[in-house]
Coordinates of C-alpha atoms and ligand atoms in Angstrom, one line a residue:
X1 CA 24.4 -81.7 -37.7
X2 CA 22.8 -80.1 -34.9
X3 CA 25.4 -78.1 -32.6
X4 CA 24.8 -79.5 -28.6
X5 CA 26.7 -77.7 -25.5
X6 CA 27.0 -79.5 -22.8
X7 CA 27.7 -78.2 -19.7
X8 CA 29.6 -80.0 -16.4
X9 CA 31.4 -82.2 -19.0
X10 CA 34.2 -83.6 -16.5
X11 CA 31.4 -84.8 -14.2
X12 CA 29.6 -88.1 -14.2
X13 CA 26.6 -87.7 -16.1
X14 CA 27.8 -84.9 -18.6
X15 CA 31.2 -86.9 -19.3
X16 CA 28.3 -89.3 -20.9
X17 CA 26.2 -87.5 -22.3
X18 CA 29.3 -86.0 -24.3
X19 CA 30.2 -89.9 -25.1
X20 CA 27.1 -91.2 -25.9
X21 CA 26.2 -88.4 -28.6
X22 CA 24.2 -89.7 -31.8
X23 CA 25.2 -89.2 -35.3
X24 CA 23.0 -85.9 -35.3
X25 CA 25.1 -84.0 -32.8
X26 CA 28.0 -82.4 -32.7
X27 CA 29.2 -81.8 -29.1
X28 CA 30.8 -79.2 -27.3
X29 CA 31.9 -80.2 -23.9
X30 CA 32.1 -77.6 -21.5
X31 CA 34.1 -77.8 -18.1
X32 CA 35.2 -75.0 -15.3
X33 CA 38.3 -74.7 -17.7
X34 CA 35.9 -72.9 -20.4
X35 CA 34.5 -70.7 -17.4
X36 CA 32.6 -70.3 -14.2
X37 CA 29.0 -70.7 -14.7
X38 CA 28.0 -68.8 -11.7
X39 CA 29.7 -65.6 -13.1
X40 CA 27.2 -64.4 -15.8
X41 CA 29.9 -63.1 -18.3
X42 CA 31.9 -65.9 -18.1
X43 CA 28.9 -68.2 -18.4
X44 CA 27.9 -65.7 -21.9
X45 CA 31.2 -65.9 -23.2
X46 CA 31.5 -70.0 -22.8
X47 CA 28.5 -70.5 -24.0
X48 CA 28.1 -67.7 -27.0
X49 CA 31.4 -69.3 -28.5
X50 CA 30.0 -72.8 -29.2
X51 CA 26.6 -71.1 -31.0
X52 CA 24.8 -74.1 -29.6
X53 CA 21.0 -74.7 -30.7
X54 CA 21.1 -76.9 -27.9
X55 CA 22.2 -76.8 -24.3
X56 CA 22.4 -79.5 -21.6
X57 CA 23.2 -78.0 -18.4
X58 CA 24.9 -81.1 -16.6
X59 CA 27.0 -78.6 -14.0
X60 CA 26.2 -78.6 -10.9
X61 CA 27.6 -78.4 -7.4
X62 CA 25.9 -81.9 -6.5
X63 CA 27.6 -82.7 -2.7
X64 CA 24.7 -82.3 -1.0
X65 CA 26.5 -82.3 2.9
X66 CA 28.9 -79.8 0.9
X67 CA 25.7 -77.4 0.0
X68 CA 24.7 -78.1 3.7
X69 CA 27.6 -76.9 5.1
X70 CA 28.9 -74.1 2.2
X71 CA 25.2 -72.3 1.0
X72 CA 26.2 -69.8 -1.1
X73 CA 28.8 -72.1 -3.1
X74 CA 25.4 -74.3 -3.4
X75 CA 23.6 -71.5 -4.6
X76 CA 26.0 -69.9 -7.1
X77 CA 26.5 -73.1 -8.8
X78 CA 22.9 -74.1 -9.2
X79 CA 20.7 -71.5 -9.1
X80 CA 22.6 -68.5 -10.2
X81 CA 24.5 -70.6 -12.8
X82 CA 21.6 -72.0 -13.7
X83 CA 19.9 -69.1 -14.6
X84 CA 22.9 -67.9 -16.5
X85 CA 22.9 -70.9 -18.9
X86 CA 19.5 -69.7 -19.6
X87 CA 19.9 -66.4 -20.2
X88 CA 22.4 -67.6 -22.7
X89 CA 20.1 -70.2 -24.3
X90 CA 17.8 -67.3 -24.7
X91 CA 20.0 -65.0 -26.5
X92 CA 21.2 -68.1 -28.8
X93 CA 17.2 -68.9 -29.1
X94 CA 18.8 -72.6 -28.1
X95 CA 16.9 -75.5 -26.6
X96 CA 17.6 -76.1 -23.0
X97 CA 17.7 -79.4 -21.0
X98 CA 18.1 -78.6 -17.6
X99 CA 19.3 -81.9 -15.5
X100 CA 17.6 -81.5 -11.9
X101 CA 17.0 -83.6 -8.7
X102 CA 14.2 -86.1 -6.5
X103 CA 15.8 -83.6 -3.6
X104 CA 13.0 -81.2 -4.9
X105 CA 10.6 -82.7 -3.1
X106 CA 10.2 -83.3 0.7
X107 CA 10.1 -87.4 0.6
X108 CA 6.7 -88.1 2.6
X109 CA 4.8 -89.3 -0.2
X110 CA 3.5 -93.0 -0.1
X111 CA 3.0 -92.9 -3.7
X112 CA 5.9 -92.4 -6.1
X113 CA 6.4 -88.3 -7.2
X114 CA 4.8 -87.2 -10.1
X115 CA 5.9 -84.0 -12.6
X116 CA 3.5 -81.5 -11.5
X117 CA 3.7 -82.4 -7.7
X118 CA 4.5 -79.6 -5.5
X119 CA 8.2 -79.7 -4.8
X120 CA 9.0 -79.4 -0.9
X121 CA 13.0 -79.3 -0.5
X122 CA 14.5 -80.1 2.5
X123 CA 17.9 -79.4 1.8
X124 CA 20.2 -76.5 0.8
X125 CA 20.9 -78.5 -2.6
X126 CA 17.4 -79.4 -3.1
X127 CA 16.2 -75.8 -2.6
X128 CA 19.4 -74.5 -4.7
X129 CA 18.8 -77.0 -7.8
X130 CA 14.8 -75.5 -7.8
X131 CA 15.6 -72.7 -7.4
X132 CA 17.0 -73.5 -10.9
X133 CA 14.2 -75.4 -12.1
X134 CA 12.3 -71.7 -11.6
X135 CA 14.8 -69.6 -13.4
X136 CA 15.0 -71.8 -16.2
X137 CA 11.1 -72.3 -16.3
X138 CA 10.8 -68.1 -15.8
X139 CA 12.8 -67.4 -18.9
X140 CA 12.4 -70.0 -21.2
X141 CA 8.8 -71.6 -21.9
X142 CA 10.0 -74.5 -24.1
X143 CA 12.4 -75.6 -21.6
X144 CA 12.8 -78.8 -20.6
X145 CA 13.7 -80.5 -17.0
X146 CA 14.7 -83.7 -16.0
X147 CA 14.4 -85.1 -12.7
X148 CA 16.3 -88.2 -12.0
X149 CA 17.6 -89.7 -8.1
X150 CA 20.8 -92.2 -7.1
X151 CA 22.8 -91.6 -10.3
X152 CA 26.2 -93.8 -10.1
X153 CA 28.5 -94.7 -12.9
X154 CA 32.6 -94.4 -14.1
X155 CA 34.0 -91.6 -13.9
X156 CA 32.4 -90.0 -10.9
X157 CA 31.9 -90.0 -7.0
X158 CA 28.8 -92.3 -5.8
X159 CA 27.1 -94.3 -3.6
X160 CA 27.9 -97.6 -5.3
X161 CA 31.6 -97.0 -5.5
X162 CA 31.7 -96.2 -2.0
X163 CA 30.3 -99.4 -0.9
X164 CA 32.5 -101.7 -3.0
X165 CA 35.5 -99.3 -1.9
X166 CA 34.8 -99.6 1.6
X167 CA 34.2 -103.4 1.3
X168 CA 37.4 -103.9 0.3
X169 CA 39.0 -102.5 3.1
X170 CA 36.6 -103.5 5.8
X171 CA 35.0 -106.4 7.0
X172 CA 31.6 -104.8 8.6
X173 CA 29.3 -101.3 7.0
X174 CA 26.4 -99.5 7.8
X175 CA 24.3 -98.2 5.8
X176 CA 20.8 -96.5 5.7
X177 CA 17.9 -98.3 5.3
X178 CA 14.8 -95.9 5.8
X179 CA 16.2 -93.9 2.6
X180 CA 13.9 -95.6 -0.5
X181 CA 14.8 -94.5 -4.2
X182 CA 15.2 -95.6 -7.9
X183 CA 18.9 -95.8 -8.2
X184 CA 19.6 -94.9 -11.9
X185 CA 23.0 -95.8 -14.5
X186 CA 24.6 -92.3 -15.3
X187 CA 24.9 -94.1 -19.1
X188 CA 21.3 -95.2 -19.4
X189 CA 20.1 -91.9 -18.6
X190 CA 22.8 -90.1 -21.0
X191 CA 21.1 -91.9 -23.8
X192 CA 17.6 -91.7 -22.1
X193 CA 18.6 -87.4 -22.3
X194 CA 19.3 -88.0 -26.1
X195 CA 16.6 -89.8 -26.9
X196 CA 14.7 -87.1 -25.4
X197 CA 15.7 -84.5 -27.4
X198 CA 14.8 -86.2 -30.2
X199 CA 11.2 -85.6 -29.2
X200 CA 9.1 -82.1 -28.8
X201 CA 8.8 -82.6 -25.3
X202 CA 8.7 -79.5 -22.9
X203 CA 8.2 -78.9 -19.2
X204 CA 9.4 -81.7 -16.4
X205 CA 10.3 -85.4 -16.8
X206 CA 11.0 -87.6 -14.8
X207 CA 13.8 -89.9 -15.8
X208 CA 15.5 -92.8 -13.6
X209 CA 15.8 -96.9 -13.5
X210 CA 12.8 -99.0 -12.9
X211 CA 11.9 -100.2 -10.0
X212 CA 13.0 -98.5 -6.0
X213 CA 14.7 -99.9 -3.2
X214 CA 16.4 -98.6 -0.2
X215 CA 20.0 -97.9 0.0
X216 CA 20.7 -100.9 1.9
X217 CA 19.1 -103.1 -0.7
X218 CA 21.2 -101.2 -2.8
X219 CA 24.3 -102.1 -0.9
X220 CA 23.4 -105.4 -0.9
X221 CA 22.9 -105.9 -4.4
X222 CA 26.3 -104.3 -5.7
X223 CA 27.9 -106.6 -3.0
X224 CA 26.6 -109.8 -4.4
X225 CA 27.5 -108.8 -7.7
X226 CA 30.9 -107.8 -6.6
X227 CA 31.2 -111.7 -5.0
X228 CA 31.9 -109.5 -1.8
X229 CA 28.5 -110.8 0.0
X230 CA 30.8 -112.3 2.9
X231 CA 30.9 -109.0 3.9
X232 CA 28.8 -108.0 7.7
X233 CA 26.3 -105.2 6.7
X234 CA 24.1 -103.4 9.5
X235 CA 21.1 -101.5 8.2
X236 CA 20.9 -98.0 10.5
X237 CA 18.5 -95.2 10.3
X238 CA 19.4 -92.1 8.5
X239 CA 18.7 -89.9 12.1
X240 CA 22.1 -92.2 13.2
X241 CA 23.6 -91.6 10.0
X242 CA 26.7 -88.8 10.5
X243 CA 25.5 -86.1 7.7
X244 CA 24.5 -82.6 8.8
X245 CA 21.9 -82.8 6.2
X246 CA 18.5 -84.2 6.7
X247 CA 17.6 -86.0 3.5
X248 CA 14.2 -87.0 2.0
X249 CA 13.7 -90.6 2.8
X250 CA 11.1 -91.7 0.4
X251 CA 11.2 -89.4 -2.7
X252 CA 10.7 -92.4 -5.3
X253 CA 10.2 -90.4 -9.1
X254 CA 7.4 -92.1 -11.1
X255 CA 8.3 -91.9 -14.7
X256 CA 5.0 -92.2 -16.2
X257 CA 5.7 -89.3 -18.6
X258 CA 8.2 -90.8 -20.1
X259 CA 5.9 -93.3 -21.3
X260 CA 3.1 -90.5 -22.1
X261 CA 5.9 -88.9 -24.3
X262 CA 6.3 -92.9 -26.2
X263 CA 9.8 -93.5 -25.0
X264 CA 10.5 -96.7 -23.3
X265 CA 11.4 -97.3 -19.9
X266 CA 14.6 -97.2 -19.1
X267 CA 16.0 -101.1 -18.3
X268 CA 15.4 -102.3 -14.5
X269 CA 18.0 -100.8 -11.5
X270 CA 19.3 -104.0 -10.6
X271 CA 20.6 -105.3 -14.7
X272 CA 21.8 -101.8 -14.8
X273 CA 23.6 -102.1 -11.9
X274 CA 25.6 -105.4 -12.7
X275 CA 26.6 -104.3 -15.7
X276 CA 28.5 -100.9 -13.6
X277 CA 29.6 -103.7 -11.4
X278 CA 31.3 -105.5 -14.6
X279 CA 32.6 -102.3 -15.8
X280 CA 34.2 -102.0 -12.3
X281 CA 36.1 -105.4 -12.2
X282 CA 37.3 -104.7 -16.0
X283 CA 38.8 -101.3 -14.7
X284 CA 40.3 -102.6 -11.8
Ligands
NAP1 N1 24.8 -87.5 -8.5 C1 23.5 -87.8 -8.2 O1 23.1 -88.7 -7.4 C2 22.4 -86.9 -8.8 C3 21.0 -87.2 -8.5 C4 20.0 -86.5 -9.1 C5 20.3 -85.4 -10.0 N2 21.7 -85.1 -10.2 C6 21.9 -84.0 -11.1 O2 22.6 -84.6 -12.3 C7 23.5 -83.6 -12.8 C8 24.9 -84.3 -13.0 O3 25.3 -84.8 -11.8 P1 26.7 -85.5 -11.6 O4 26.7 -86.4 -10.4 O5 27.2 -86.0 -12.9 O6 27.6 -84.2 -11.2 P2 29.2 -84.1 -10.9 O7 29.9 -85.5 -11.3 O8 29.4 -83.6 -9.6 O9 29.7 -83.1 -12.0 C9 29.2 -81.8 -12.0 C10 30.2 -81.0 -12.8 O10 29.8 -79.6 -12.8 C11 30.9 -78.8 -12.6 N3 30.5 -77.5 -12.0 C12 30.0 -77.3 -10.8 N4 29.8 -75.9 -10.6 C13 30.3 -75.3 -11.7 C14 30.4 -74.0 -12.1 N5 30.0 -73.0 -11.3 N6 30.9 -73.7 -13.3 C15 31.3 -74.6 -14.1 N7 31.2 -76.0 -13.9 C16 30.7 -76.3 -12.6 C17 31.8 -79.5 -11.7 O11 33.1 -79.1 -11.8 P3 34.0 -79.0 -10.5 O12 34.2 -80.4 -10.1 O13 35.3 -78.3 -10.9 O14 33.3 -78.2 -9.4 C18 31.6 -81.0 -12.2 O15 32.5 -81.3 -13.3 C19 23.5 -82.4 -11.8 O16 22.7 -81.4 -12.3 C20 22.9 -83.0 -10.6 O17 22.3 -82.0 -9.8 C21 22.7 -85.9 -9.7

């Protein structure tokens, strides 16, 4: 057995990651209750106890108006932490998967992003979460980032849920429709993350769904699936959108690593998305 901490296990995508573990691992999850991250001892100290030989560092402070508005809470929880989960992954000589962000980049590109283009952030969150990508690349050379964008699922606060919860209490939403991305299933991409460390890879990959669409086609979609298409959507443009954070509007990731690395995609967006929405229904 190989022994795996995983970091930000209350949150969305770490909560999976601990659920979805193969035979192989045995998991530690790690939450605020085992210790700040941004406080270097306490980071240590949380991290020396579980003797991991690998680390996934899911913890992050990921409300990106929240960074906007509260910088240094943005930058304590994901670029000093950050660098504090490495420093311990160094002294334990662990492996590090670092779990970063599409906010990296600026969002001007016509093509999708690739790996080794040069990130751009706009916001306090994007420039806090590279900030993090540095650190970890700075002190550990076999590290390994992934990038993914949109992440929804149980268990955690997202775009999806939002639109079927506000559907259900209102018969007209806006919603943005000059933001284009590649909305990805918080479980696909926990088992994407294990599969991955069941390779050699190092450096930056990009991980997310197939396939992009805007968050109105987004909205869209999960209302069909939900039977709620009755409902009266109006697509706005982000500028009208009431968010003191400007946000990249077409940061699309191209996963063509992944592929380089002989992994398989991961399944398209939209059959990832009604299985969430059947999860839902069941839970409700
Ligand atoms: N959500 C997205 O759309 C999205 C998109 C791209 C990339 N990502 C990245 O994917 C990863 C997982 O995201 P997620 O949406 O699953 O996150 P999440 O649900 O917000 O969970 C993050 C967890 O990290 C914990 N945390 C934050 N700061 C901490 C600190 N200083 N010390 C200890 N724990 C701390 C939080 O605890 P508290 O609740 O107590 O603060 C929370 O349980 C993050 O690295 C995020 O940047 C997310």
């Amino acid at each position: 057995m190989t022994r795996v901490a995983v970091t930000g296990a209350a949150g969305m995508l770490g909560h999976k990651v601990c659920e979805s573990a193969p035979a192989w691992a045995s998991v530690a999850a790690l939450t605020r209750d085992d210790g700040d991250l941004s406080v270097r001892e306490q980071a240590q100290d949380a991290l020396q106890a579980t003797n991991a030989e690998i680390i996934i560092h899911c913890a992050a402070y990921t409300d990106v108006d929240g960074c906007t508005r509260d910088p240094d809470r943005a930058w304590a929880s994901n670029a000093v932490a950050t660098e504090n989960v490495a420093d311990a992954a160094q002294a334990l000589q662990a492996r590090l998967l670092y779990v970063s962000t599409d906010y990296v980049f600026e969002g001007t590109k016509a093509e999708p992003y690739l790996e080794d283009d040069e990130p751009a952030p706009l916001t306090v969150y994007g420039e806090s979460k590279l900030a993090g990508e540095r650190a970890v690349a700075a002190i550990l050379p076999d590290h390994l980032i992934v990038r993914t964008q949109w992440l929804y699922g149980p268990g955690g606060k997202n775009f999806v849920a939002s639109i079927l919860k506000a559907a259900r209490s209102r018969k007209r939403l806006q919603v943005v429709h000059d933001e284009r991305g590649c909305p990805t299933y918080a479980p696909d991409l926990a088992e994407a993350i294990w599969r991955l460390l069941h390779t050699e890879a190092t450096g930056i990959v990009h991980v997310t769904n197939r396939g992009a669409c805007t968050r109105l086609e987004l909205a869209l979609a999960a209302l069909e699936e939900a039977g709620l298409s009755d409902i009266e959507v109006e697509g706005i443009p982000s500028a009208a959108w009431d968010s003191p954070t400007r946000r990249p509007t077409n940061a699309v990731l191209g996963d063509t690593r992944l592929a380089a690395l002989g992994l398989e995609p991961l399944r398209p967006w939209r059959e990832a998305l009604v299985e969430y929405v059947r999860t839902m229904g069941k839970t409700q």
